[in-house]
Amino acid sequence: MKQKREERLRMKNKQVKNIEHTLLSDNYYILNKVTFDYLMKSGEWVNQMREVYDRGDGAGILLYNKQKRTVILTKQFRMPTYLNDNEDGMLVEVAAGMLDKDNPEDCIIRETEEETGYRLKSVKKVYEGYSSPGVMTEKMHFFIGEYTDDMKVSDGGGLDSEAEDIEVLEIPFYKAVDMLHSGGIMDTRTIVLLQYAIIHKLID
């Protein structure tokens, strides 16, 4: 199995060989030390090491209402940001979640209802990209979706079973843009999707 995996990877990039994984932690997600040989432009093979965190892939969505000129965002405590210069640890974000065994579209529709209480009928995928390619395997799928008041089926707020404590924010689009420019929004997924909304004039 290991040999077949290496052969498959070598077919993709002939500059990489001798890939070795050493498990460092699987307490929540998976952290591996990965060593490999990499062929430099000079023609020299160099042994390199990376710590690689595998938490699966994710999806995020910007909910918007053209008539009301509003967007739905969430606010919750994020410990890693609290440890790195975010005074109260609270972060304003788009609704987002991790893919389980479902596809990105089904995932984001499910996560939207759990977090915001809105049951979407359809979504549109606009981007996909790697969240932090130097250390994480995660690929993020970016969506937009129109919402209306009649799609509200619950208060949202996340799942008690996952100890989620999410505040749902319905705010004017112009205010979200102001927060983006003033530093009130610092989540990369949210920045990407608000910039998409601005560029594509989702809300005039």
PDB file of C-alpha atoms in Angstrom:
ATOM      1  CA  MET A   1       0.000   0.000   0.000  1.00  0.00           C
ATOM      2  CA  LYS A   2       2.783   2.417   0.963  1.00  0.00           C
ATOM      3  CA  GLN A   3       4.725   1.628  -2.219  1.00  0.00           C
ATOM      4  CA  LYS A   4       1.641   2.160  -4.404  1.00  0.00           C
ATOM      5  CA  ARG A   5       0.930   5.514  -2.737  1.00  0.00           C
ATOM      6  CA  GLU A   6       4.505   6.672  -3.369  1.00  0.00           C
ATOM      7  CA  GLU A   7       4.321   5.557  -6.980  1.00  0.00           C
ATOM      8  CA  ARG A   8       1.074   7.490  -7.434  1.00  0.00           C
ATOM      9  CA  LEU A   9       2.596  10.640  -5.968  1.00  0.00           C
ATOM     10  CA  ARG A  10       5.741  10.261  -8.052  1.00  0.00           C
ATOM     11  CA  MET A  11       3.626  10.141 -11.206  1.00  0.00           C
ATOM     12  CA  LYS A  12       2.247  13.566 -10.266  1.00  0.00           C
ATOM     13  CA  ASN A  13       5.605  15.177  -9.504  1.00  0.00           C
ATOM     14  CA  LYS A  14       8.899  13.554 -10.459  1.00  0.00           C
ATOM     15  CA  GLN A  15      10.767  16.066  -8.284  1.00  0.00           C
ATOM     16  CA  VAL A  16       9.550  14.329  -5.111  1.00  0.00           C
ATOM     17  CA  LYS A  17      10.502  10.873  -3.829  1.00  0.00           C
ATOM     18  CA  ASN A  18      11.048   8.839  -0.634  1.00  0.00           C
ATOM     19  CA  ILE A  19       8.044  10.283   1.196  1.00  0.00           C
ATOM     20  CA  GLU A  20       7.842   9.111   4.812  1.00  0.00           C
ATOM     21  CA  HIS A  21       5.062   9.843   7.327  1.00  0.00           C
ATOM     22  CA  THR A  22       5.540   9.810  11.109  1.00  0.00           C
ATOM     23  CA  LEU A  23       2.406  10.292  13.198  1.00  0.00           C
ATOM     24  CA  LEU A  24       2.875  13.007  15.827  1.00  0.00           C
ATOM     25  CA  SER A  25      -0.707  13.393  17.045  1.00  0.00           C
ATOM     26  CA  ASP A  26      -4.239  12.205  16.304  1.00  0.00           C
ATOM     27  CA  ASN A  27      -5.956  13.664  19.364  1.00  0.00           C
ATOM     28  CA  TYR A  28      -8.461  15.611  17.266  1.00  0.00           C
ATOM     29  CA  TYR A  29      -7.206  15.771  13.695  1.00  0.00           C
ATOM     30  CA  ILE A  30      -3.987  14.284  12.308  1.00  0.00           C
ATOM     31  CA  LEU A  31      -0.521  15.811  12.595  1.00  0.00           C
ATOM     32  CA  ASN A  32       2.272  14.068  10.692  1.00  0.00           C
ATOM     33  CA  LYS A  33       5.962  14.719  10.281  1.00  0.00           C
ATOM     34  CA  VAL A  34       6.608  14.219   6.576  1.00  0.00           C
ATOM     35  CA  THR A  35      10.135  13.782   5.228  1.00  0.00           C
ATOM     36  CA  PHE A  36      10.899  13.620   1.523  1.00  0.00           C
ATOM     37  CA  ASP A  37      13.589  14.126  -1.068  1.00  0.00           C
ATOM     38  CA  TYR A  38      13.088  17.086  -3.412  1.00  0.00           C
ATOM     39  CA  LEU A  39      14.917  17.704  -6.676  1.00  0.00           C
ATOM     40  CA  MET A  40      16.145  21.313  -6.789  1.00  0.00           C
ATOM     41  CA  LYS A  41      16.541  23.314  -9.999  1.00  0.00           C
ATOM     42  CA  SER A  42      20.286  22.829  -9.600  1.00  0.00           C
ATOM     43  CA  GLY A  43      19.797  19.073 -10.074  1.00  0.00           C
ATOM     44  CA  GLU A  44      20.615  18.302  -6.434  1.00  0.00           C
ATOM     45  CA  TRP A  45      18.325  16.074  -4.354  1.00  0.00           C
ATOM     46  CA  VAL A  46      17.683  17.668  -0.936  1.00  0.00           C
ATOM     47  CA  ASN A  47      16.026  15.955   2.021  1.00  0.00           C
ATOM     48  CA  GLN A  48      13.302  18.134   3.550  1.00  0.00           C
ATOM     49  CA  MET A  49      10.880  17.874   6.471  1.00  0.00           C
ATOM     50  CA  ARG A  50       7.454  19.412   7.060  1.00  0.00           C
ATOM     51  CA  GLU A  51       4.873  19.046   9.804  1.00  0.00           C
ATOM     52  CA  VAL A  52       1.566  18.558   8.007  1.00  0.00           C
ATOM     53  CA  TYR A  53      -1.822  18.991   9.691  1.00  0.00           C
ATOM     54  CA  ASP A  54      -4.727  17.080   8.136  1.00  0.00           C
ATOM     55  CA  ARG A  55      -8.159  18.234   9.299  1.00  0.00           C
ATOM     56  CA  GLY A  56     -10.039  17.418   6.123  1.00  0.00           C
ATOM     57  CA  ASP A  57     -11.547  19.946   3.710  1.00  0.00           C
ATOM     58  CA  GLY A  58     -14.036  22.700   4.465  1.00  0.00           C
ATOM     59  CA  ALA A  59     -16.679  24.961   2.966  1.00  0.00           C
ATOM     60  CA  GLY A  60     -17.806  28.510   3.678  1.00  0.00           C
ATOM     61  CA  ILE A  61     -20.653  30.657   2.368  1.00  0.00           C
ATOM     62  CA  LEU A  62     -21.673  34.291   2.169  1.00  0.00           C
ATOM     63  CA  LEU A  63     -25.441  34.651   2.562  1.00  0.00           C
ATOM     64  CA  TYR A  64     -26.848  37.799   0.980  1.00  0.00           C
ATOM     65  CA  ASN A  65     -30.217  39.430   0.380  1.00  0.00           C
ATOM     66  CA  LYS A  66     -30.416  41.838  -2.554  1.00  0.00           C
ATOM     67  CA  GLN A  67     -33.718  43.409  -1.544  1.00  0.00           C
ATOM     68  CA  LYS A  68     -32.717  44.116   2.055  1.00  0.00           C
ATOM     69  CA  ARG A  69     -29.091  44.785   1.058  1.00  0.00           C
ATOM     70  CA  THR A  70     -27.899  42.629   3.945  1.00  0.00           C
ATOM     71  CA  VAL A  71     -25.596  39.704   4.625  1.00  0.00           C
ATOM     72  CA  ILE A  72     -25.595  36.987   7.268  1.00  0.00           C
ATOM     73  CA  LEU A  73     -22.395  36.507   9.241  1.00  0.00           C
ATOM     74  CA  THR A  74     -21.586  34.695  12.464  1.00  0.00           C
ATOM     75  CA  LYS A  75     -19.560  35.530  15.550  1.00  0.00           C
ATOM     76  CA  GLN A  76     -17.840  33.033  17.810  1.00  0.00           C
ATOM     77  CA  PHE A  77     -14.817  32.502  20.044  1.00  0.00           C
ATOM     78  CA  ARG A  78     -11.680  31.197  18.334  1.00  0.00           C
ATOM     79  CA  MET A  79      -8.958  30.145  20.744  1.00  0.00           C
ATOM     80  CA  PRO A  80      -6.045  30.236  18.255  1.00  0.00           C
ATOM     81  CA  THR A  81      -6.803  33.889  17.469  1.00  0.00           C
ATOM     82  CA  TYR A  82      -7.040  34.645  21.192  1.00  0.00           C
ATOM     83  CA  LEU A  83      -3.503  33.322  21.527  1.00  0.00           C
ATOM     84  CA  ASN A  84      -2.326  35.534  18.673  1.00  0.00           C
ATOM     85  CA  ASP A  85      -3.289  39.170  19.196  1.00  0.00           C
ATOM     86  CA  ASN A  86      -7.116  38.926  19.090  1.00  0.00           C
ATOM     87  CA  GLU A  87      -7.976  40.560  22.422  1.00  0.00           C
ATOM     88  CA  ASP A  88     -11.278  38.803  23.169  1.00  0.00           C
ATOM     89  CA  GLY A  89     -10.882  35.876  20.777  1.00  0.00           C
ATOM     90  CA  MET A  90     -14.167  36.648  19.032  1.00  0.00           C
ATOM     91  CA  LEU A  91     -14.188  36.446  15.238  1.00  0.00           C
ATOM     92  CA  VAL A  92     -16.789  37.580  12.718  1.00  0.00           C
ATOM     93  CA  GLU A  93     -17.048  34.984   9.961  1.00  0.00           C
ATOM     94  CA  VAL A  94     -19.153  33.552   7.179  1.00  0.00           C
ATOM     95  CA  ALA A  95     -20.974  30.339   8.019  1.00  0.00           C
ATOM     96  CA  ALA A  96     -18.577  27.455   7.464  1.00  0.00           C
ATOM     97  CA  GLY A  97     -17.875  23.873   8.369  1.00  0.00           C
ATOM     98  CA  MET A  98     -15.872  20.757   7.704  1.00  0.00           C
ATOM     99  CA  LEU A  99     -16.808  18.237   5.047  1.00  0.00           C
ATOM    100  CA  ASP A 100     -17.825  14.891   6.475  1.00  0.00           C
ATOM    101  CA  LYS A 101     -18.662  12.221   3.907  1.00  0.00           C
ATOM    102  CA  ASP A 102     -20.886  14.561   1.921  1.00  0.00           C
ATOM    103  CA  ASN A 103     -19.978  16.786  -1.012  1.00  0.00           C
ATOM    104  CA  PRO A 104     -19.185  20.496  -0.531  1.00  0.00           C
ATOM    105  CA  GLU A 105     -22.658  21.671  -1.603  1.00  0.00           C
ATOM    106  CA  ASP A 106     -24.498  19.370   0.810  1.00  0.00           C
ATOM    107  CA  CYS A 107     -22.019  20.247   3.534  1.00  0.00           C
ATOM    108  CA  ILE A 108     -22.491  23.995   3.274  1.00  0.00           C
ATOM    109  CA  ILE A 109     -26.290  23.741   3.112  1.00  0.00           C
ATOM    110  CA  ARG A 110     -26.213  21.630   6.292  1.00  0.00           C
ATOM    111  CA  GLU A 111     -23.749  23.908   8.069  1.00  0.00           C
ATOM    112  CA  THR A 112     -25.712  27.009   7.085  1.00  0.00           C
ATOM    113  CA  GLU A 113     -28.842  25.699   8.741  1.00  0.00           C
ATOM    114  CA  GLU A 114     -26.975  24.544  11.859  1.00  0.00           C
ATOM    115  CA  GLU A 115     -25.127  27.824  12.316  1.00  0.00           C
ATOM    116  CA  THR A 116     -27.584  30.448  11.048  1.00  0.00           C
ATOM    117  CA  GLY A 117     -30.996  28.765  11.011  1.00  0.00           C
ATOM    118  CA  TYR A 118     -31.532  29.422   7.286  1.00  0.00           C
ATOM    119  CA  ARG A 119     -32.448  26.463   5.087  1.00  0.00           C
ATOM    120  CA  LEU A 120     -31.084  27.224   1.633  1.00  0.00           C
ATOM    121  CA  LYS A 121     -32.566  25.785  -1.538  1.00  0.00           C
ATOM    122  CA  SER A 122     -29.482  26.316  -3.689  1.00  0.00           C
ATOM    123  CA  VAL A 123     -25.924  27.625  -3.494  1.00  0.00           C
ATOM    124  CA  LYS A 124     -23.296  28.721  -6.003  1.00  0.00           C
ATOM    125  CA  LYS A 125     -19.661  27.707  -5.775  1.00  0.00           C
ATOM    126  CA  VAL A 126     -17.292  30.538  -6.695  1.00  0.00           C
ATOM    127  CA  TYR A 127     -13.803  29.428  -5.617  1.00  0.00           C
ATOM    128  CA  GLU A 128     -11.780  26.699  -4.040  1.00  0.00           C
ATOM    129  CA  GLY A 129      -8.338  27.109  -2.527  1.00  0.00           C
ATOM    130  CA  TYR A 130      -5.871  25.828   0.057  1.00  0.00           C
ATOM    131  CA  SER A 131      -6.244  27.473   3.448  1.00  0.00           C
ATOM    132  CA  SER A 132      -2.629  27.419   4.632  1.00  0.00           C
ATOM    133  CA  PRO A 133      -0.590  25.384   2.143  1.00  0.00           C
ATOM    134  CA  GLY A 134       2.642  25.521   4.092  1.00  0.00           C
ATOM    135  CA  VAL A 135       1.263  23.422   6.933  1.00  0.00           C
ATOM    136  CA  MET A 136      -2.310  22.218   6.249  1.00  0.00           C
ATOM    137  CA  THR A 137      -3.802  19.852   3.678  1.00  0.00           C
ATOM    138  CA  GLU A 138      -7.195  21.608   3.937  1.00  0.00           C
ATOM    139  CA  LYS A 139      -8.892  22.820   0.775  1.00  0.00           C
ATOM    140  CA  MET A 140     -11.670  25.368   1.285  1.00  0.00           C
ATOM    141  CA  HIS A 141     -14.719  25.498  -0.995  1.00  0.00           C
ATOM    142  CA  PHE A 142     -16.217  29.000  -1.244  1.00  0.00           C
ATOM    143  CA  PHE A 143     -19.928  29.556  -1.884  1.00  0.00           C
ATOM    144  CA  ILE A 144     -22.475  32.333  -2.107  1.00  0.00           C
ATOM    145  CA  GLY A 145     -26.209  31.935  -1.532  1.00  0.00           C
ATOM    146  CA  GLU A 146     -29.251  34.207  -1.570  1.00  0.00           C
ATOM    147  CA  TYR A 147     -31.486  34.045   1.474  1.00  0.00           C
ATOM    148  CA  THR A 148     -34.947  35.357   2.264  1.00  0.00           C
ATOM    149  CA  ASP A 149     -36.771  35.695   5.572  1.00  0.00           C
ATOM    150  CA  ASP A 150     -39.032  32.730   4.810  1.00  0.00           C
ATOM    151  CA  MET A 151     -35.982  30.439   4.728  1.00  0.00           C
ATOM    152  CA  LYS A 152     -35.478  30.935   8.463  1.00  0.00           C
ATOM    153  CA  VAL A 153     -36.385  27.652  10.175  1.00  0.00           C
ATOM    154  CA  SER A 154     -34.568  27.984  13.506  1.00  0.00           C
ATOM    155  CA  ASP A 155     -32.438  30.323  15.596  1.00  0.00           C
ATOM    156  CA  GLY A 156     -29.253  28.627  14.493  1.00  0.00           C
ATOM    157  CA  GLY A 157     -26.291  29.024  16.816  1.00  0.00           C
ATOM    158  CA  GLY A 158     -24.589  25.696  16.110  1.00  0.00           C
ATOM    159  CA  LEU A 159     -24.850  22.277  17.690  1.00  0.00           C
ATOM    160  CA  ASP A 160     -24.937  21.749  21.462  1.00  0.00           C
ATOM    161  CA  SER A 161     -23.294  18.365  20.911  1.00  0.00           C
ATOM    162  CA  GLU A 162     -20.244  20.182  19.523  1.00  0.00           C
ATOM    163  CA  ALA A 163     -20.290  22.882  22.225  1.00  0.00           C
ATOM    164  CA  GLU A 164     -20.859  25.567  19.588  1.00  0.00           C
ATOM    165  CA  ASP A 165     -21.926  29.003  20.796  1.00  0.00           C
ATOM    166  CA  ILE A 166     -22.497  31.016  17.632  1.00  0.00           C
ATOM    167  CA  GLU A 167     -24.107  34.435  17.380  1.00  0.00           C
ATOM    168  CA  VAL A 168     -25.970  35.074  14.118  1.00  0.00           C
ATOM    169  CA  LEU A 169     -25.517  38.551  12.644  1.00  0.00           C
ATOM    170  CA  GLU A 170     -27.713  40.063   9.949  1.00  0.00           C
ATOM    171  CA  ILE A 171     -26.013  43.307   8.978  1.00  0.00           C
ATOM    172  CA  PRO A 172     -26.158  45.809   6.110  1.00  0.00           C
ATOM    173  CA  PHE A 173     -23.718  44.992   3.349  1.00  0.00           C
ATOM    174  CA  TYR A 174     -22.121  48.440   3.574  1.00  0.00           C
ATOM    175  CA  LYS A 175     -21.405  47.832   7.265  1.00  0.00           C
ATOM    176  CA  ALA A 176     -19.735  44.495   6.474  1.00  0.00           C
ATOM    177  CA  VAL A 177     -17.581  46.277   3.879  1.00  0.00           C
ATOM    178  CA  ASP A 178     -16.677  48.955   6.447  1.00  0.00           C
ATOM    179  CA  MET A 179     -15.702  46.214   8.909  1.00  0.00           C
ATOM    180  CA  LEU A 180     -13.602  44.592   6.200  1.00  0.00           C
ATOM    181  CA  HIS A 181     -11.640  47.793   5.605  1.00  0.00           C
ATOM    182  CA  SER A 182     -11.355  48.797   9.275  1.00  0.00           C
ATOM    183  CA  GLY A 183     -10.096  45.427  10.541  1.00  0.00           C
ATOM    184  CA  GLY A 184     -13.371  44.409  12.174  1.00  0.00           C
ATOM    185  CA  ILE A 185     -13.364  41.330   9.952  1.00  0.00           C
ATOM    186  CA  MET A 186     -10.127  39.322  10.054  1.00  0.00           C
ATOM    187  CA  ASP A 187     -11.224  35.854   8.944  1.00  0.00           C
ATOM    188  CA  THR A 188      -9.652  35.012   5.576  1.00  0.00           C
ATOM    189  CA  ARG A 189     -12.671  33.075   4.271  1.00  0.00           C
ATOM    190  CA  THR A 190     -14.911  36.024   5.009  1.00  0.00           C
ATOM    191  CA  ILE A 191     -12.497  38.494   3.430  1.00  0.00           C
ATOM    192  CA  VAL A 192     -12.390  36.406   0.234  1.00  0.00           C
ATOM    193  CA  LEU A 193     -16.171  36.176  -0.065  1.00  0.00           C
ATOM    194  CA  LEU A 194     -16.836  39.829   0.754  1.00  0.00           C
ATOM    195  CA  GLN A 195     -14.266  40.822  -1.845  1.00  0.00           C
ATOM    196  CA  TYR A 196     -16.065  38.537  -4.315  1.00  0.00           C
ATOM    197  CA  ALA A 197     -19.348  40.283  -3.479  1.00  0.00           C
ATOM    198  CA  ILE A 198     -17.769  43.696  -4.040  1.00  0.00           C
ATOM    199  CA  ILE A 199     -16.089  42.763  -7.328  1.00  0.00           C
ATOM    200  CA  HIS A 200     -19.184  41.060  -8.747  1.00  0.00           C
ATOM    201  CA  LYS A 201     -21.610  43.660  -7.380  1.00  0.00           C
ATOM    202  CA  LEU A 202     -23.845  41.090  -5.669  1.00  0.00           C
ATOM    203  CA  ILE A 203     -25.543  43.943  -3.842  1.00  0.00           C
ATOM    204  CA  ASP A 204     -25.813  47.253  -5.738  1.00  0.00           C
TER     205      ASP A 204
END
